[in-house]
Coordinates of C-alpha atoms in Angstrom, one line a residue:
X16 CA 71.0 63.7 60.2
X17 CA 67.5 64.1 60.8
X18 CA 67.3 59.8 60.8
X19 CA 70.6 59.6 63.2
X20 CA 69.0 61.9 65.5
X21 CA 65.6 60.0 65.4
X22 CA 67.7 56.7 66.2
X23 CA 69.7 58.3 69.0
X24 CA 66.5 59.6 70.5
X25 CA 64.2 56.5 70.5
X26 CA 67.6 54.8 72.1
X27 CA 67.8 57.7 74.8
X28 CA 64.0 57.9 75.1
X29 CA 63.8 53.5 75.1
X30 CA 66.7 53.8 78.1
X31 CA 64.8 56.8 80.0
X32 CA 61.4 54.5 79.9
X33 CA 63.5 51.7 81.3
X34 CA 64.8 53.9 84.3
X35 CA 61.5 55.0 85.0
X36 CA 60.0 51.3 85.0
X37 CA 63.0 50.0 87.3
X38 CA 62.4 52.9 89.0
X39 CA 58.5 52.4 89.7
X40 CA 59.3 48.4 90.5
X41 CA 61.8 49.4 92.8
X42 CA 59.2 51.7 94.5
X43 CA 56.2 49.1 94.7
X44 CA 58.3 46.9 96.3
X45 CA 59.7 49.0 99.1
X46 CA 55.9 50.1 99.4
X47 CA 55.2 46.3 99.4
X48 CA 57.5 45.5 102.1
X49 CA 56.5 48.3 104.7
X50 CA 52.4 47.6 104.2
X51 CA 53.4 43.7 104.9
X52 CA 56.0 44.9 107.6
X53 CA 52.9 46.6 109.2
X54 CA 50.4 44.5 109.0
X55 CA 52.4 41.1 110.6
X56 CA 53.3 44.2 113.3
X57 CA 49.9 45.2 113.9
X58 CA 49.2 41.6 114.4
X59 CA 51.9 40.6 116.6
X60 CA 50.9 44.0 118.8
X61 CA 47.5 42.9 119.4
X62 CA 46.3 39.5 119.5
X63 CA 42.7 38.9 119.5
X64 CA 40.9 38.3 122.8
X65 CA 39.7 34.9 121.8
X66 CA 43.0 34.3 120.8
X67 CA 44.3 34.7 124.2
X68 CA 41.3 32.8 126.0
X69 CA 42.2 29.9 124.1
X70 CA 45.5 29.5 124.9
X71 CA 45.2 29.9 128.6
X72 CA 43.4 27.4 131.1
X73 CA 40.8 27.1 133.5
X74 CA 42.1 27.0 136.6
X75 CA 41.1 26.2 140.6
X76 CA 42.5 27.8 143.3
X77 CA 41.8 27.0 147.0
X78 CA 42.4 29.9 149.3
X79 CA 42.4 29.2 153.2
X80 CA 41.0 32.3 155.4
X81 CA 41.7 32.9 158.6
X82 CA 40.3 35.0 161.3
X83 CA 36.2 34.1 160.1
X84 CA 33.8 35.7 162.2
X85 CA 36.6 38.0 163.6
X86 CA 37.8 34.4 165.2
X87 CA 41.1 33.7 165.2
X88 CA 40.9 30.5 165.5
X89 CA 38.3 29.9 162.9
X90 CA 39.8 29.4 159.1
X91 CA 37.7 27.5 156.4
X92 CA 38.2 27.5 152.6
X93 CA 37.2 28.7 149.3
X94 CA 38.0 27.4 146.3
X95 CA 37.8 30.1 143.1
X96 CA 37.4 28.5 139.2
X97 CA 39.1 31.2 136.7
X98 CA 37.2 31.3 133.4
X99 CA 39.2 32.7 130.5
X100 CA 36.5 32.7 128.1
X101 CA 34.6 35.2 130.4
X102 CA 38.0 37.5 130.9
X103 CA 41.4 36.4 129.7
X104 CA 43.6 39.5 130.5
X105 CA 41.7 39.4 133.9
X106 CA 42.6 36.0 134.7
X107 CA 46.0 36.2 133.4
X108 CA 46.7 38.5 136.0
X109 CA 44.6 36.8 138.5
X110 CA 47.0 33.6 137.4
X111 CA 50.1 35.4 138.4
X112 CA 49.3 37.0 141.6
X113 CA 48.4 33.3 142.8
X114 CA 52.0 32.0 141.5
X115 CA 53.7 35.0 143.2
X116 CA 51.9 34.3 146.3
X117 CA 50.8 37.8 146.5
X118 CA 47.5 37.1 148.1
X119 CA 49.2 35.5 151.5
X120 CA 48.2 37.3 154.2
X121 CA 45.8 40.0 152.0
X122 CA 43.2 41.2 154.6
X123 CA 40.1 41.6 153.4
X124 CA 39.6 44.7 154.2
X125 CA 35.9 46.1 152.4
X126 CA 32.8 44.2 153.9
X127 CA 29.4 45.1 152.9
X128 CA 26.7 42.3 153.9
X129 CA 24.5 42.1 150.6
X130 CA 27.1 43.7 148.3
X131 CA 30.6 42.3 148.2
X132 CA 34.0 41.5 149.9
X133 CA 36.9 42.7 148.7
X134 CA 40.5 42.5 148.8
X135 CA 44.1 42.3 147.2
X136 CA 46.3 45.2 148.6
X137 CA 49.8 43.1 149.3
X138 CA 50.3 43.7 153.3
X139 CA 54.0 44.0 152.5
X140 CA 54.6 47.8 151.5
X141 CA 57.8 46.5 148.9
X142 CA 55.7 43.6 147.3
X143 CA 52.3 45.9 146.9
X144 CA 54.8 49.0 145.2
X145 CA 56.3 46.3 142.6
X146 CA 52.5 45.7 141.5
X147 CA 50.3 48.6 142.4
X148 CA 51.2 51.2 139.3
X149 CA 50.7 48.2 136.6
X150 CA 47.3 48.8 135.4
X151 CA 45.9 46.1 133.0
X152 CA 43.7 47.0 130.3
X153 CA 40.0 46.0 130.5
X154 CA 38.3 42.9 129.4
X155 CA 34.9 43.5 127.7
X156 CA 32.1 42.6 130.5
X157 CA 31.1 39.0 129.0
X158 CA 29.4 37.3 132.2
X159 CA 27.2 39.3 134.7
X160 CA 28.3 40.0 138.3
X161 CA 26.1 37.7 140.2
X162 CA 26.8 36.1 143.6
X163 CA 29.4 34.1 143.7
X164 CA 32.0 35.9 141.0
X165 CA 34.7 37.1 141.2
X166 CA 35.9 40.5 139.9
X167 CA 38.7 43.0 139.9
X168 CA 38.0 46.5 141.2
X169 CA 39.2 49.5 139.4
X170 CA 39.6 53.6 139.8
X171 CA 38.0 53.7 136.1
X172 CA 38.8 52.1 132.4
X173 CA 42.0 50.1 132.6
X174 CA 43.0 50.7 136.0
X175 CA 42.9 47.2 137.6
X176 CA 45.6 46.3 139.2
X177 CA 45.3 43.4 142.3
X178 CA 42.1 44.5 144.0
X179 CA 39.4 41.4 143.8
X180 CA 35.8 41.9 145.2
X181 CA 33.4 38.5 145.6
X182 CA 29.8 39.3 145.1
X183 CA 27.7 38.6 148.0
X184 CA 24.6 38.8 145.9
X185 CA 23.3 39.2 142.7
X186 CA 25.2 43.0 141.5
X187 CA 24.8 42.9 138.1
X188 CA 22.3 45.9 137.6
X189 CA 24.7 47.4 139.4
X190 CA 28.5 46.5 137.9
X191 CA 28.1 45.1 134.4
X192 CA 27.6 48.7 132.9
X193 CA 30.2 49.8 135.0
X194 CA 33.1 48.0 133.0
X195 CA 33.5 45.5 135.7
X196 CA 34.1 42.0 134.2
X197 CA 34.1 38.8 136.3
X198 CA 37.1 36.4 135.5
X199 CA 36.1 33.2 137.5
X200 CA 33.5 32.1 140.1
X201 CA 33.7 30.8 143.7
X202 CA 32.8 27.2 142.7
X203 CA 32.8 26.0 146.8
X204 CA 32.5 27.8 149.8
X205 CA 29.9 30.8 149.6
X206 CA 29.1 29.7 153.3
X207 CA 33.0 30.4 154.4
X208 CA 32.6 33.6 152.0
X209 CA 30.0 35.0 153.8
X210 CA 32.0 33.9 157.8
X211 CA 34.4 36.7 156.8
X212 CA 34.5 39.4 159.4
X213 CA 32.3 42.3 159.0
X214 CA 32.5 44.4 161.4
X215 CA 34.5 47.5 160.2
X216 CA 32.8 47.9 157.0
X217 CA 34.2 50.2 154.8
X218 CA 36.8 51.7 157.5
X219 CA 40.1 51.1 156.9
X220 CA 41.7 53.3 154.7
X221 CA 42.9 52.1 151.5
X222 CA 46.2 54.2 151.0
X223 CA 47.1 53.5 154.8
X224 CA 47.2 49.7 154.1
X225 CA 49.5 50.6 151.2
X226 CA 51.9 53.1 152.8
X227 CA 51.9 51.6 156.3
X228 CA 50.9 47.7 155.5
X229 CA 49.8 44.9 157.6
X230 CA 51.1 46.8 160.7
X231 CA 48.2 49.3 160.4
X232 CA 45.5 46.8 160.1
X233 CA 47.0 45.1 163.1
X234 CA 47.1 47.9 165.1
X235 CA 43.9 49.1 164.2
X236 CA 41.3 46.5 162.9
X237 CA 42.7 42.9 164.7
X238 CA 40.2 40.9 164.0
X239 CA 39.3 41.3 160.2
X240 CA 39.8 38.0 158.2
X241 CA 42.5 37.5 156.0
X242 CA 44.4 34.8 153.2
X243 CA 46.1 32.4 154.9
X244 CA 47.2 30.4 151.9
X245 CA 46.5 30.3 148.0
X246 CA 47.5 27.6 146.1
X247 CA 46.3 25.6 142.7
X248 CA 43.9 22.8 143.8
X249 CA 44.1 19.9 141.6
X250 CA 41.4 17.7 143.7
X251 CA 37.9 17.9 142.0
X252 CA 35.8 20.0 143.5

């Protein structure tokens, strides 16, 4: 008796043991599967800055001004080199504005001699509401705002939308700190740069140009320089 319930025993005790292992592979695999499951997630959710810079090119960009000097028959133009290595999500963006022509007929509508010219609010209400609420998540600040770079403006940390300032001079002191993070460089054309019309400042209001458009900088300021044309330039320069 006492040996037949020994045996049964060691048999129930030998098949209880091999439940229990089955049991704990089963679990270490599941576990297995959701860790890897996270971590190829994680990596597919956010791809590495340098990452990103190296699979997007340099490009040029020649944009055609109008209205210089508050002339309107005075145009010249820039050309602007993007540099992904200093900004990639910057000049992503910056890439795709171009391509949707959203800079034609931009006004630039913040002159400060010294400081910088700025622009980028779409003078067509409907095509500056499909762009004006997607905010874009900062860059670090890798080059320094000297003159001649190019920039987007922001309201604060990963606000930039399609605002772009020039520096006029040398603003790093001023910007670096600040978040603001150059994405490419005015490689021809400082002289046209500096032709744009400056003589309303700071005046016209920024949420009037996006509720009313190009018909309130028309009415109101007729002179200030705008984008003519923006296109990829594939001549040296």
């Amino acid at each position: 008796m006492d040996n037949e319930f020994q045996d049964e025993y060691g048999a129930r005790d030998r098949r209880n043991r091999k439940y229990k292992i089955i049991a704990a592979v089963s679990v270490a695999i599941v576990l297995l599967a959701v860790t890897i499951g996270v971590v190829v997630a994680t990596t597919r959710k956010t791809p590495s800055s340098s990452s990103t810079s190296s699979n997007l090119p340099s490009r040029t960009f020649a944009f055609n001004l109008g209205s210089l000097e508050g002339d309107a028959s005075q145009t010249g133009t820039i050309y602007i080199k993007t540099r992904p290595d200093w900004a990639p999500l910057g000049v992503d963006r910056f890439h795709d504005l171009v391509e949707s022509d959203f800079f034609i007929n931009t006004h630039f509508f913040r002159v400060v001699p010294g400081f910088v010219v700025q622009f980028g609010i779409s003078g067509d209400t409907a095509i500056e509401n499909q762009w004006r609420l997607k905010d874009l998540k900062d860059d670090p600040v890798v080059a320094k705002n000297v003159k001649g770079t190019v920039s987007f403006a922001n309201s604060g940390p990963d606000t930039r939308t399609t605002q772009i300032f020039i520096n006029l001079s040398d603003n790093s002191k001023n910007l670096d700190n600040l978040g603001f993070a150059p994405i490419g460089e005015v490689i021809l054309g400082m002289d046209i740069v500096e032709r744009i019309n400056s003589e309303w400042g700071q005046q016209a209001k920024q949420q009037k140009i996006i509720s009313q458009g190009n018909s309130y900088l028309d009415t109101n300021f007729p002179r200030m320089s705008y984008v003519i044309s923006a296109i990829q330039s594939f001549k040296p320069v």
